[in-house]
Amino acid sequence: MPGIDKLPIEETLEDSPQTRSLLGVFEEDTAATSSYFSQLFKAMQRIYDAQNELSAATHLTSRLLKDYEKQRFPLGGDDEVMSSTLQQFAKVIDELSSCHAVLSTQLADAMMFPITQFQERDLREIVILKEVFQIASDEHDAAVNRYSRLSKRRENEKVKNEVMEDVYTSRKKQHETIMQYFASLNMLQYKKKMALLEPLLGYMQAQISFFKLGSENLTQQWEEFLTNIGTSVQNVRREMDSDAEATEQTIQDLKAASDPLYMPDPDPNKIPVNRNLTRKAGYLNTRYKTSLVSSAWDRQYFFTQGGNLMSQSRGDVAGGLVMDIDNCSVMAVDCDDRRFCFQITSFNGKKAVILQAESRKDCEEWIATINNISKRIYLSENPEEIAARVNQSALEAVTPSPSFQQRHDSFRPSTQGRSGSQCSAGSESPALSSLSLDSLVAPDTPIQFDIISPVSEEHTSQAKSGAQGRRTNPFGESGGSKSEESEDSILHQLYIVRFLGCMEVKATESTDVIYETMRQILAARAIHNIFRMTESHLLVTCECLKLIDPQTQVTRLWFPLSSVVLCASHQENKRLLGFVLKTAGGRMDGRPVTVCYVFESNNDGEKICDSVGLAKQIALHSEMDRKATQKQRDLDKAKEKQQEELHKQKQIEKDLEEQSRLIATSSRPSQSAADGQFLVLSNSQSEDSEAGEEGQKKGESNA
């Protein structure tokens, strides 16, 4: 007889989707076998129960045997030897259908017993093993899921040991159960043949012994045929016994060899990491987004095929393409407080996949394998050269890097075009790669999810007196009192926004700080399950930015436009935008504080940023005009002051000339007095002389 199709017991530990698919074929064959044997059993049962209708029952059996070749068994459907043998049996049974009379005892022992044993023992055992295997598989999946959710930050050794022991026990139980299940299915292929042939052989032998057929009905040819069939059955039995012994030995060897592999995170000293792989397959947890701020994980079977990364779920016939890993970049990352996570980014930076391995060894091997495929390293080369080129890069990739560009290429698209031949992990710009998280965001910075404005602290008293009990018109119109913004502001833009959060930042030179703040705030909302957002109206004017309550029209936040140093929207999700605000003296020590506010808008975030930019330009031009006007006023005042000084100087000179003339007049009589003649001056002349002297002294002091 031709060879028996068997399930590969060596692949039971891996439990790949291909193995599950092959198992499904065997289970379909078992269902078809059970259905067929149920009909055959009923036919033989009718032979046993109704002796008067034995001829009709024998004819039915003959017809079923003739229809065997029309049956579509997933396994062994093209067994021509079995089909021809059954055809000959059908012919003999049809010829002897009218000769059976009293065969109850012989038929019960030789025909009904083997098929009853096959029905009640062998097929029932398969059903029970299938149920046990399903339970063990579900327990293993649950244990692995609990193990995957172990916290990396809050690691508890006791909980970790309990979970790892649970994984070990469930995996061992599943492996032993599936090996026993596969072995029983393989043995069923032999038992099916025997269960089909032995009742027929017993039936024929009972007929021979009962009727003592002579040479007319049972010639030497038929005896030789039956002898050959008996010999064939014995050969099948011996082959089954030999295969059962080999299968049992294989199971024992696999159990001994697979015991270290039951642990999810084996000791790397016992099982070293192979960094020279160019092909790898296994189960990984993949991260996918379920909403804007939340994500979930799914366990799938991943494998490499050429330059592609493929995935396949249980029950799928074939795998699907995940991404092209030629010239891609791969590195270990921290994600959702899970261990052994790594990220694969496509060559153009537009697609990234975050995966979680089961152990550090598995994570390092996946990173090394993808690096080998990405750099076109093949095992046909010298293994020592491969190890020298790959070992260092794999070690660097396994260690999480704080580089902003490396960690968040999947969060925002690349701002530079890349050529196809140079798109790799090393093609990052030096400016971006030098930016670290500490240079962007202050360490240990809390995130505020409620509306708190450190920018408006210096305006607290003014805000309390002006905003409390007063409705702020977002369009700048006021009834009797002057609004906080100028009445003649030429720009008033109103947008609907939702406040996501804010945090203190350090760098203000690049929009990367806004992208990093968005990432941290959205991640914190997802971790802490914070989904409530405060909706407000954002009013953009040439003097300030305002957040206004849409119900009460009360100003919630007030930002001077001069404090806005950066404004940008997310390059993938255009509804996200952020402002970086700088205030002076916000700390206790008087140092300035820089805070980044993140919002979600119903409109395009770029439009809001354009409005803010336009407002700053208008404010800049207004400030320049104001300074020019003030400068002109200062020049006019300086000119007027200079004219006044010149006028005073001329008046002083005129007074000095008058005093000099008076002094010259008064000096003439004094010359005649010197010749002995005395001149008597009147009182008025002496007073004029004294006034002239005082005027001269006053002029000299003013000069």
XYZ file of C-alpha atoms in Angstrom:
703
model
C 0.000 0.000 0.000
C 1.177 3.583 -0.561
C 2.636 5.676 2.245
C 0.498 7.165 4.992
C 0.083 10.952 5.233
C 1.106 12.086 8.696
C 1.120 15.267 10.761
C 4.636 16.616 11.597
C 5.020 16.126 15.322
C 8.326 18.036 15.264
C 6.448 21.275 14.512
C 3.969 21.003 17.365
C 5.916 23.337 19.677
C 6.026 26.105 17.071
C 2.289 25.683 16.443
C 2.400 27.725 13.246
C -0.673 28.615 11.171
C 0.526 26.192 8.478
C 0.506 23.382 11.046
C -2.959 24.436 12.177
C -4.152 24.457 8.580
C -2.752 20.947 8.038
C -4.431 19.881 11.272
C -7.697 21.205 9.888
C -7.288 18.944 6.863
C -6.792 15.920 9.118
C -9.824 16.905 11.180
C -11.898 17.157 8.020
C -10.638 13.719 7.028
C -11.609 12.418 10.464
C -15.103 13.860 10.074
C -15.421 12.304 6.632
C -14.115 8.973 7.980
C -16.572 9.095 10.862
C -19.418 9.814 8.471
C -18.416 7.025 6.107
C -17.841 4.481 8.869
C -21.155 5.407 10.419
C -22.875 4.397 7.195
C -20.796 1.226 6.912
C -21.530 0.362 10.511
C -25.247 0.737 9.920
C -24.983 -1.495 6.916
C -23.193 -4.230 8.835
C -25.547 -3.740 11.758
C -28.428 -4.478 9.449
C -26.663 -7.683 8.394
C -26.367 -8.686 11.993
C -29.886 -7.683 13.104
C -31.947 -8.754 10.163
C -30.933 -12.153 8.937
C -34.020 -12.395 6.774
C -32.954 -9.270 4.946
C -29.349 -10.329 4.780
C -29.272 -10.371 1.031
C -30.473 -6.783 0.777
C -28.082 -5.672 3.489
C -25.209 -7.480 1.772
C -26.141 -5.823 -1.477
C -26.094 -2.419 0.279
C -22.657 -3.197 1.645
C -21.496 -4.136 -1.803
C -22.834 -0.864 -3.159
C -21.118 1.158 -0.463
C -17.856 -0.592 -1.239
C -18.264 0.220 -4.892
C -18.882 3.874 -3.993
C -15.653 4.107 -2.025
C -13.731 5.430 -4.995
C -16.329 8.185 -5.378
C -15.744 9.411 -1.850
C -13.559 12.505 -1.548
C -11.226 11.952 1.380
C -8.805 14.837 1.975
C -6.133 12.228 2.762
C -5.630 9.101 0.695
C -8.375 9.902 -1.780
C -6.313 8.570 -4.709
C -5.507 5.151 -3.193
C -5.976 3.010 -6.295
C -4.895 -0.206 -4.538
C -7.503 0.218 -1.841
C -10.170 1.111 -4.404
C -9.441 -1.960 -6.568
C -9.339 -4.195 -3.497
C -12.703 -2.948 -2.311
C -14.146 -3.391 -5.771
C -13.216 -7.062 -5.694
C -14.702 -7.391 -2.233
C -17.917 -5.824 -3.449
C -18.131 -8.314 -6.263
C -17.697 -11.302 -3.966
C -20.193 -9.953 -1.425
C -22.737 -9.367 -4.119
C -22.380 -12.953 -5.340
C -22.798 -14.381 -1.855
C -25.649 -12.132 -0.755
C -28.249 -14.859 -1.254
C -26.262 -17.517 0.679
C -26.212 -15.998 4.174
C -28.627 -17.501 6.698
C -27.370 -18.071 10.136
C -24.307 -15.975 10.827
C -25.137 -14.089 14.006
C -22.365 -15.506 16.192
C -19.693 -15.434 13.524
C -20.700 -11.950 12.365
C -20.735 -10.599 15.935
C -17.167 -11.795 16.582
C -15.553 -11.338 13.183
C -17.376 -8.382 11.655
C -19.117 -6.219 14.252
C -16.439 -6.217 16.923
C -13.597 -4.491 14.955
C -15.768 -1.754 13.519
C -17.490 -1.204 16.877
C -14.111 -0.817 18.534
C -13.070 1.684 15.885
C -16.266 3.669 16.308
C -16.474 3.717 20.089
C -12.815 3.703 21.033
C -10.668 5.186 18.289
C -12.984 7.885 16.927
C -14.186 8.766 20.419
C -10.571 9.152 21.539
C -9.982 11.630 18.702
C -12.990 13.703 19.768
C -11.842 13.789 23.406
C -8.272 14.705 22.453
C -9.586 17.490 20.239
C -11.541 18.990 23.146
C -8.561 18.674 25.512
C -6.274 20.266 22.918
C -8.654 23.178 22.436
C -8.789 23.797 26.201
C -4.979 23.599 26.497
C -4.555 25.985 23.566
C -6.937 28.515 25.108
C -5.142 28.293 28.472
C -1.785 28.805 26.759
C -3.053 31.848 24.857
C -4.415 33.331 28.080
C -1.128 32.697 29.910
C 0.929 34.252 27.119
C -1.419 37.242 27.063
C -0.939 37.752 30.813
C 2.812 37.413 30.390
C 2.826 39.982 27.577
C 1.074 42.476 29.825
C 3.779 42.336 32.504
C 4.781 45.861 33.480
C 8.321 46.910 32.692
C 8.342 49.888 35.031
C 6.583 48.332 38.024
C 8.187 44.926 37.868
C 7.101 42.543 40.625
C 9.344 39.512 40.914
C 6.701 37.390 42.603
C 4.049 38.173 39.996
C 6.616 37.702 37.226
C 7.604 34.254 38.527
C 3.967 33.214 38.883
C 3.144 34.338 35.351
C 6.254 32.680 33.896
C 5.424 29.451 35.752
C 1.902 29.657 34.373
C 3.270 30.089 30.846
C 5.661 27.173 31.374
C 2.907 24.874 32.659
C 0.358 25.815 29.995
C 2.895 25.608 27.174
C 4.111 22.209 28.339
C 0.542 20.989 28.659
C -0.344 22.285 25.204
C 2.776 20.740 23.658
C 2.149 17.323 25.211
C -1.539 17.433 24.312
C -0.959 18.433 20.697
C 1.748 15.769 20.288
C -0.636 13.113 21.603
C -3.398 14.502 19.391
C -1.167 14.436 16.301
C 0.011 10.917 17.101
C -3.587 9.698 17.462
C -4.538 11.313 14.160
C -1.558 9.677 12.464
C -2.471 6.318 13.965
C -6.041 6.846 12.836
C -4.873 6.612 9.235
C -3.689 3.061 9.902
C -6.671 2.152 12.055
C -9.019 3.424 9.405
C -7.582 1.010 6.892
C -7.650 -1.847 9.375
C -11.123 -0.969 10.597
C -12.241 -1.028 6.999
C -10.478 -4.251 6.020
C -10.744 -6.397 9.169
C -14.565 -6.511 9.354
C -14.705 -7.405 5.704
C -12.074 -10.062 6.141
C -13.887 -11.441 9.186
C -17.131 -11.381 7.309
C -15.639 -13.357 4.449
C -13.987 -15.831 6.754
C -17.283 -16.343 8.555
C -18.977 -16.968 5.270
C -16.310 -19.468 4.251
C -16.425 -21.354 7.499
C -20.197 -21.449 7.572
C -21.050 -22.530 4.083
C -17.859 -24.496 3.379
C -17.837 -23.088 -0.023
C -16.732 -25.430 -2.636
C -14.666 -24.951 -5.693
C -17.535 -23.481 -7.610
C -18.000 -20.444 -5.436
C -14.657 -20.135 -3.680
C -11.889 -21.128 -6.024
C -8.176 -21.160 -5.345
C -7.974 -17.683 -6.836
C -10.297 -16.245 -4.182
C -8.373 -17.983 -1.436
C -5.140 -16.481 -2.662
C -6.823 -13.090 -2.863
C -8.001 -13.318 0.715
C -4.605 -14.552 1.809
C -2.980 -11.571 0.173
C -5.425 -9.234 1.858
C -4.691 -10.815 5.236
C -0.970 -10.484 4.630
C -1.475 -6.849 3.638
C -3.411 -6.162 6.835
C -0.648 -7.750 8.891
C 1.924 -5.637 7.079
C -0.096 -2.519 7.795
C -0.323 -3.506 11.455
C 3.411 -4.116 11.701
C 4.053 -0.789 9.965
C 1.699 0.907 12.391
C 3.421 -0.677 15.398
C 6.829 0.380 14.085
C 5.624 3.897 13.392
C 4.005 4.048 16.839
C 7.316 3.122 18.478
C 9.198 5.709 16.392
C 6.552 8.328 17.184
C 6.769 7.606 20.892
C 10.555 7.887 20.783
C 10.278 11.154 18.846
C 7.857 12.510 21.423
C 10.214 11.626 24.262
C 13.187 13.213 22.477
C 11.197 16.359 21.689
C 9.989 16.628 25.269
C 13.562 16.435 26.559
C 14.900 18.876 23.968
C 11.992 21.313 24.242
C 11.937 21.662 28.016
C 14.159 24.813 28.027
C 12.009 26.307 25.263
C 8.884 26.234 27.396
C 10.143 29.255 29.327
C 9.089 32.486 27.582
C 12.368 34.271 28.399
C 15.135 31.606 28.467
C 18.599 32.141 29.885
C 20.786 33.679 27.118
C 23.784 31.758 28.453
C 22.057 28.434 27.734
C 20.436 29.464 24.449
C 22.699 32.036 22.727
C 21.393 34.663 20.307
C 21.935 33.867 16.614
C 22.692 37.156 14.829
C 23.441 35.591 11.434
C 19.858 34.773 10.463
C 18.371 35.939 7.182
C 15.006 34.236 7.740
C 12.887 34.128 10.873
C 9.339 33.251 11.853
C 7.372 33.266 15.073
C 4.563 34.838 17.028
C 4.773 38.578 17.825
C 2.418 41.102 19.351
C 1.629 43.948 16.957
C 0.372 47.364 18.038
C -2.438 49.091 16.168
C -4.455 52.234 16.827
C -8.105 51.975 17.831
C -8.761 55.722 18.074
C -6.937 59.036 18.207
C -5.362 58.476 21.620
C -5.757 54.731 22.276
C -4.219 51.578 20.880
C -4.422 47.796 21.233
C -2.223 44.748 20.677
C -2.864 41.607 18.640
C -0.825 38.383 18.574
C -0.029 37.174 15.057
C 2.422 34.866 13.330
C 5.142 36.854 11.510
C 7.706 35.556 9.044
C 10.143 36.976 6.514
C 9.849 36.128 2.845
C 12.492 37.596 0.593
C 12.607 41.315 1.374
C 9.087 41.397 2.862
C 7.690 41.039 6.357
C 4.551 38.880 6.323
C 1.914 38.135 8.968
C -0.694 35.418 9.268
C -3.475 34.929 11.776
C -4.777 31.574 12.880
C -7.304 30.289 10.435
C -5.857 32.189 7.489
C -4.841 30.118 4.480
C -1.877 32.338 3.569
C 0.056 35.267 5.003
C -0.388 38.925 4.107
C 2.197 41.601 3.410
C 2.978 43.877 6.367
C 5.724 46.015 4.836
C 8.778 46.005 2.606
C 11.853 45.704 4.832
C 14.438 46.462 2.149
C 16.527 49.458 3.283
C 14.354 49.862 6.370
C 15.472 50.824 9.874
C 14.807 48.780 13.006
C 15.445 49.596 16.654
C 14.249 48.760 20.141
C 11.713 51.194 21.617
C 9.757 51.761 24.825
C 6.023 51.458 24.144
C 2.979 51.146 26.421
C 5.140 49.942 29.323
C 5.832 46.625 27.545
C 9.086 44.718 27.340
C 11.022 43.572 24.284
C 9.394 46.043 21.870
C 11.014 47.092 18.622
C 9.979 49.334 15.744
C 10.461 48.805 12.002
C 10.348 51.973 9.876
C 10.110 51.870 6.087
C 12.812 53.443 3.938
C 10.735 56.582 3.250
C 9.632 57.024 6.870
C 5.917 56.948 5.966
C 5.105 53.611 7.605
C 6.219 52.140 10.910
C 5.249 48.965 12.757
C 5.742 48.412 16.501
C 6.117 44.752 17.499
C 6.682 42.955 20.800
C 8.738 39.780 21.063
C 8.369 37.143 23.745
C 11.939 37.346 25.041
C 15.073 39.459 24.756
C 16.703 36.696 22.692
C 13.781 36.695 20.265
C 13.839 40.511 20.086
C 17.566 40.627 19.318
C 17.265 37.901 16.686
C 14.387 39.711 14.953
C 16.369 42.978 14.912
C 19.489 41.232 13.603
C 17.503 39.331 10.951
C 15.783 42.458 9.653
C 19.108 44.295 9.637
C 20.628 41.435 7.640
C 17.797 41.489 5.109
C 17.790 45.296 4.911
C 21.532 45.392 4.240
C 21.407 42.434 1.816
C 23.568 40.104 3.934
C 23.196 36.442 2.972
C 24.340 33.294 4.690
C 26.370 32.335 1.636
C 28.964 34.827 2.849
C 31.549 34.122 5.500
C 29.735 33.859 8.890
C 32.601 35.642 10.646
C 32.315 38.607 8.275
C 28.542 38.672 8.772
C 28.947 38.663 12.531
C 31.492 41.485 12.356
C 29.147 43.675 10.275
C 25.884 42.899 12.029
C 26.766 42.314 15.662
C 27.551 45.931 16.496
C 24.496 47.371 14.716
C 22.189 44.825 16.314
C 23.522 45.609 19.790
C 23.009 49.326 19.207
C 19.489 48.760 17.912
C 18.460 46.655 20.922
C 19.308 49.503 23.345
C 16.502 52.115 23.291
C 17.836 55.368 21.879
C 16.665 58.761 23.238
C 16.999 60.361 19.835
C 13.876 62.292 18.977
C 14.173 61.543 15.259
C 14.709 57.814 15.833
C 11.870 57.384 18.312
C 9.240 59.423 16.522
C 9.699 58.973 12.779
C 6.413 57.053 12.873
C 4.647 59.899 14.671
C 5.412 62.546 12.053
C 6.558 62.301 8.442
C 10.057 63.184 7.407
C 10.572 66.833 6.490
C 13.213 66.045 3.887
C 12.999 64.082 0.690
C 14.977 60.871 0.556
C 16.277 59.003 -2.422
C 15.520 55.315 -2.759
C 19.153 54.259 -2.575
C 19.922 56.265 0.591
C 16.832 55.622 2.698
C 18.158 53.862 5.775
C 18.374 54.323 9.507
C 21.616 56.221 9.148
C 20.276 58.871 6.781
C 18.976 61.155 9.538
C 20.060 64.771 9.470
C 22.769 65.645 12.028
C 20.709 68.525 13.412
C 17.726 66.351 14.201
C 19.713 63.394 15.466
C 21.534 65.653 17.924
C 18.270 66.720 19.542
C 17.555 64.657 22.629
C 14.456 64.460 24.728
C 16.138 66.315 27.584
C 16.898 69.247 25.269
C 13.260 69.496 24.203
C 11.206 68.796 27.315
C 12.205 69.549 30.890
C 12.793 66.309 32.825
C 10.097 65.174 35.279
C 7.689 67.729 33.864
C 4.036 67.214 34.894
C 1.342 67.398 32.245
C -1.678 69.618 32.908
C -4.920 68.428 31.360
C -7.001 71.298 32.799
C -6.899 74.882 31.571
C -4.235 76.650 33.627
C -2.443 79.677 32.189
C 0.937 80.556 33.696
C 1.137 83.220 30.973
C -1.696 85.202 32.483
C -0.499 85.105 36.103
C 0.788 88.660 35.865
C -2.684 89.683 34.704
C -4.540 87.831 37.484
C -5.899 90.887 39.229
C -6.821 92.517 35.945
C -8.525 89.335 34.724
C -10.485 88.970 37.955
C -11.765 92.527 37.855
C -12.372 92.547 34.113
C -13.624 89.030 33.409
C -15.679 88.216 36.478
C -19.296 89.013 35.912
C -18.629 90.433 32.437
C -19.329 88.841 29.045
C -16.462 89.197 26.596
C -17.587 89.808 23.049
C -15.327 87.716 20.791
C -15.654 90.285 17.984
C -14.194 93.175 19.969
C -17.415 95.216 20.352
C -18.159 96.747 23.761
C -21.089 98.617 25.227
C -19.676 101.312 27.456
C -16.285 100.145 28.730
C -13.161 99.595 26.729
C -12.341 95.959 25.870
C -9.015 94.369 26.729
C -8.054 94.287 23.067
C -8.022 97.484 21.063
C -11.226 98.588 19.425
C -9.596 99.217 16.062
C -7.840 95.820 15.717
C -7.999 94.881 12.052
C -7.858 91.075 12.665
C -10.486 89.039 14.518
C -10.532 85.288 13.805
C -12.639 82.835 15.853
C -12.011 79.055 15.906
C -13.456 76.119 17.856
C -10.712 74.204 19.693
C -10.457 71.552 22.435
C -7.721 71.746 25.038
C -5.607 68.545 25.217
C -2.927 69.585 27.698
C 0.189 71.635 28.321
C 3.622 71.093 29.812
C 6.822 73.025 30.369
C 9.443 72.703 27.637
C 13.042 73.788 27.240
C 13.858 74.241 23.544
C 12.160 76.930 21.447
C 14.308 76.886 18.320
C 12.482 74.143 16.400
C 8.934 72.865 15.941
C 10.202 69.450 17.075
C 9.407 70.514 20.630
C 5.723 70.861 19.653
C 5.696 67.382 18.035
C 7.325 65.854 21.116
C 4.847 67.593 23.431
C 1.932 66.305 21.308
C 3.304 62.777 21.515
C 3.776 62.870 25.289
C 0.367 64.427 25.992
C -1.506 61.964 23.744
C 0.432 59.054 25.247
C -0.337 60.239 28.778
C -4.042 60.579 27.939
C -4.071 57.037 26.558
C -2.212 55.598 29.572
C -4.424 57.340 32.153
C -7.668 56.913 30.127
C -8.332 60.658 29.974
C -10.740 61.323 27.126
C -12.585 64.455 28.346
C -11.567 67.671 26.594
C -12.626 71.274 27.280
C -14.104 72.978 24.216
C -13.457 76.707 23.815
C -13.487 79.474 21.243
C -10.001 80.629 20.239
C -9.989 84.317 19.326
C -6.955 85.538 17.367
C -6.355 89.306 17.310
C -3.376 91.548 16.660
C -2.812 92.011 20.409
C -3.486 88.624 22.023
C -4.911 85.108 21.879
C -8.014 84.372 23.922
C -9.765 81.180 24.979
C -13.429 82.048 25.547
C -16.086 79.897 27.183
C -18.691 79.259 24.433
C -21.537 79.265 26.990
C -20.734 82.178 29.294
C -18.414 84.141 26.951
C -15.999 84.503 29.890
C -12.311 84.616 29.020
C -10.626 81.413 30.241
C -7.076 82.144 29.032
C -5.384 85.293 27.778
C -2.099 85.095 25.861
C -0.240 88.246 24.822
C 0.704 87.805 21.195
C 4.283 88.783 21.976
C 4.642 85.718 24.233
C 3.915 83.268 21.356
C 7.333 82.136 20.118
C 6.295 79.031 18.117
C 3.117 77.813 16.467
C 2.782 74.642 14.374
C 0.284 71.973 13.376
C 0.953 68.247 13.174
C 2.101 67.176 9.737
C -0.042 64.001 9.630
C -3.048 64.899 11.778
C -3.781 68.457 10.641
C -6.348 68.931 13.393
C -3.638 68.973 16.087
C -1.809 72.232 16.748
C 0.393 73.676 19.473
C 1.655 77.021 20.792
C 4.909 77.634 22.658
C 4.598 80.593 25.043
C 7.420 82.288 26.953
C 6.854 84.439 30.025
C 9.331 86.449 32.075
C 9.629 85.847 35.809
C 7.332 82.850 35.952
C 9.463 80.972 38.480
C 10.354 81.749 42.078
C 13.913 82.564 41.027
C 12.725 84.964 38.323
C 13.829 82.844 35.362
C 11.506 82.761 32.313
C 9.131 79.831 31.798
C 8.368 78.255 28.422
C 5.117 76.264 28.135
C 3.704 74.362 25.161
C -0.099 74.218 24.794
C -1.684 71.525 22.593
C -5.184 71.795 21.079
C -7.437 69.854 18.739
C -9.441 71.902 16.241
C -12.425 71.245 14.035
C -10.620 73.121 11.286
C -7.259 72.715 9.675
C -4.583 73.563 12.221
C -2.487 75.244 9.553
C -5.204 77.884 9.079
C -5.054 78.773 12.775
C -1.249 78.928 12.650
C -1.478 81.132 9.545
C -3.880 83.439 11.398
C -1.467 83.669 14.330
C 1.407 84.391 11.936
C -0.646 87.066 10.179
C -1.547 88.629 13.524
C 2.123 88.728 14.542
C 3.027 90.359 11.211
C 0.312 92.975 11.632
C 1.397 93.551 15.220
C 5.026 93.856 14.071
C 4.150 96.437 11.428
C 1.974 98.311 13.924
C 4.804 98.317 16.437
C 7.234 99.536 13.778
C 4.818 102.349 12.827
C 4.358 103.248 16.480
C 8.103 103.386 17.031
C 8.570 105.504 13.901
C 5.858 107.942 15.070
C 7.339 108.078 18.553
C 10.780 108.700 17.096
C 9.422 111.561 14.970
C 7.753 113.039 18.040
C 11.005 112.794 19.973
C 12.833 114.525 17.128
C 10.229 117.316 17.062
C 10.527 117.778 20.824
C 14.325 117.837 20.592
C 14.091 120.457 17.801
C 11.729 122.615 19.828
C 13.990 122.355 22.845
C 16.967 123.345 20.688
C 15.046 126.401 19.392
C 14.260 127.429 22.940
C 17.917 127.112 23.932
C 18.976 129.246 20.944
C 16.408 131.876 21.861
C 17.664 131.966 25.436
C 21.259 132.242 24.200
C 20.388 135.205 21.979
C 18.586 136.918 24.855
C 21.612 136.440 27.088
C 23.921 137.896 24.449
C 21.620 140.888 24.020
C 21.619 141.508 27.795
C 25.408 141.299 27.894
C 25.735 143.896 25.142
C 23.401 146.239 27.000
C 25.355 145.834 30.216
C 28.652 146.489 28.416
C 27.287 149.730 26.979
C 26.166 150.912 30.397
C 29.550 150.099 31.902
C 31.328 152.049 29.143
C 29.091 155.084 29.787
C 29.703 155.055 33.506
C 33.490 154.872 33.106
C 33.855 158.382 31.441
C 33.214 160.639 34.590
C 35.703 158.601 36.589
C 38.535 159.736 34.237
C 37.915 163.504 34.999
C 37.935 162.767 38.738
C 41.399 161.438 38.379
C 42.688 164.983 37.345
C 41.569 166.518 40.705
C 38.113 167.464 39.707
C 35.315 165.792 41.437
C 32.027 164.959 39.800
C 29.014 164.673 42.013
C 26.624 162.037 40.825
C 22.983 162.173 41.455
C 21.152 159.401 43.207
C 19.666 158.212 39.970
C 23.009 157.891 38.284
C 24.479 155.951 41.173
C 21.507 153.569 41.140
C 21.939 153.064 37.388
C 25.596 152.288 37.943
C 24.811 149.770 40.628
C 22.147 148.179 38.415
C 24.694 147.942 35.586
C 27.208 146.165 37.811
C 24.601 143.707 39.063
C 23.507 143.014 35.465
C 27.118 142.372 34.470
C 27.630 139.921 37.328
C 24.360 138.186 36.485
C 25.367 137.873 32.828
C 28.729 136.432 33.765
C 27.077 133.872 36.061
C 24.593 132.892 33.321
C 27.409 132.584 30.818
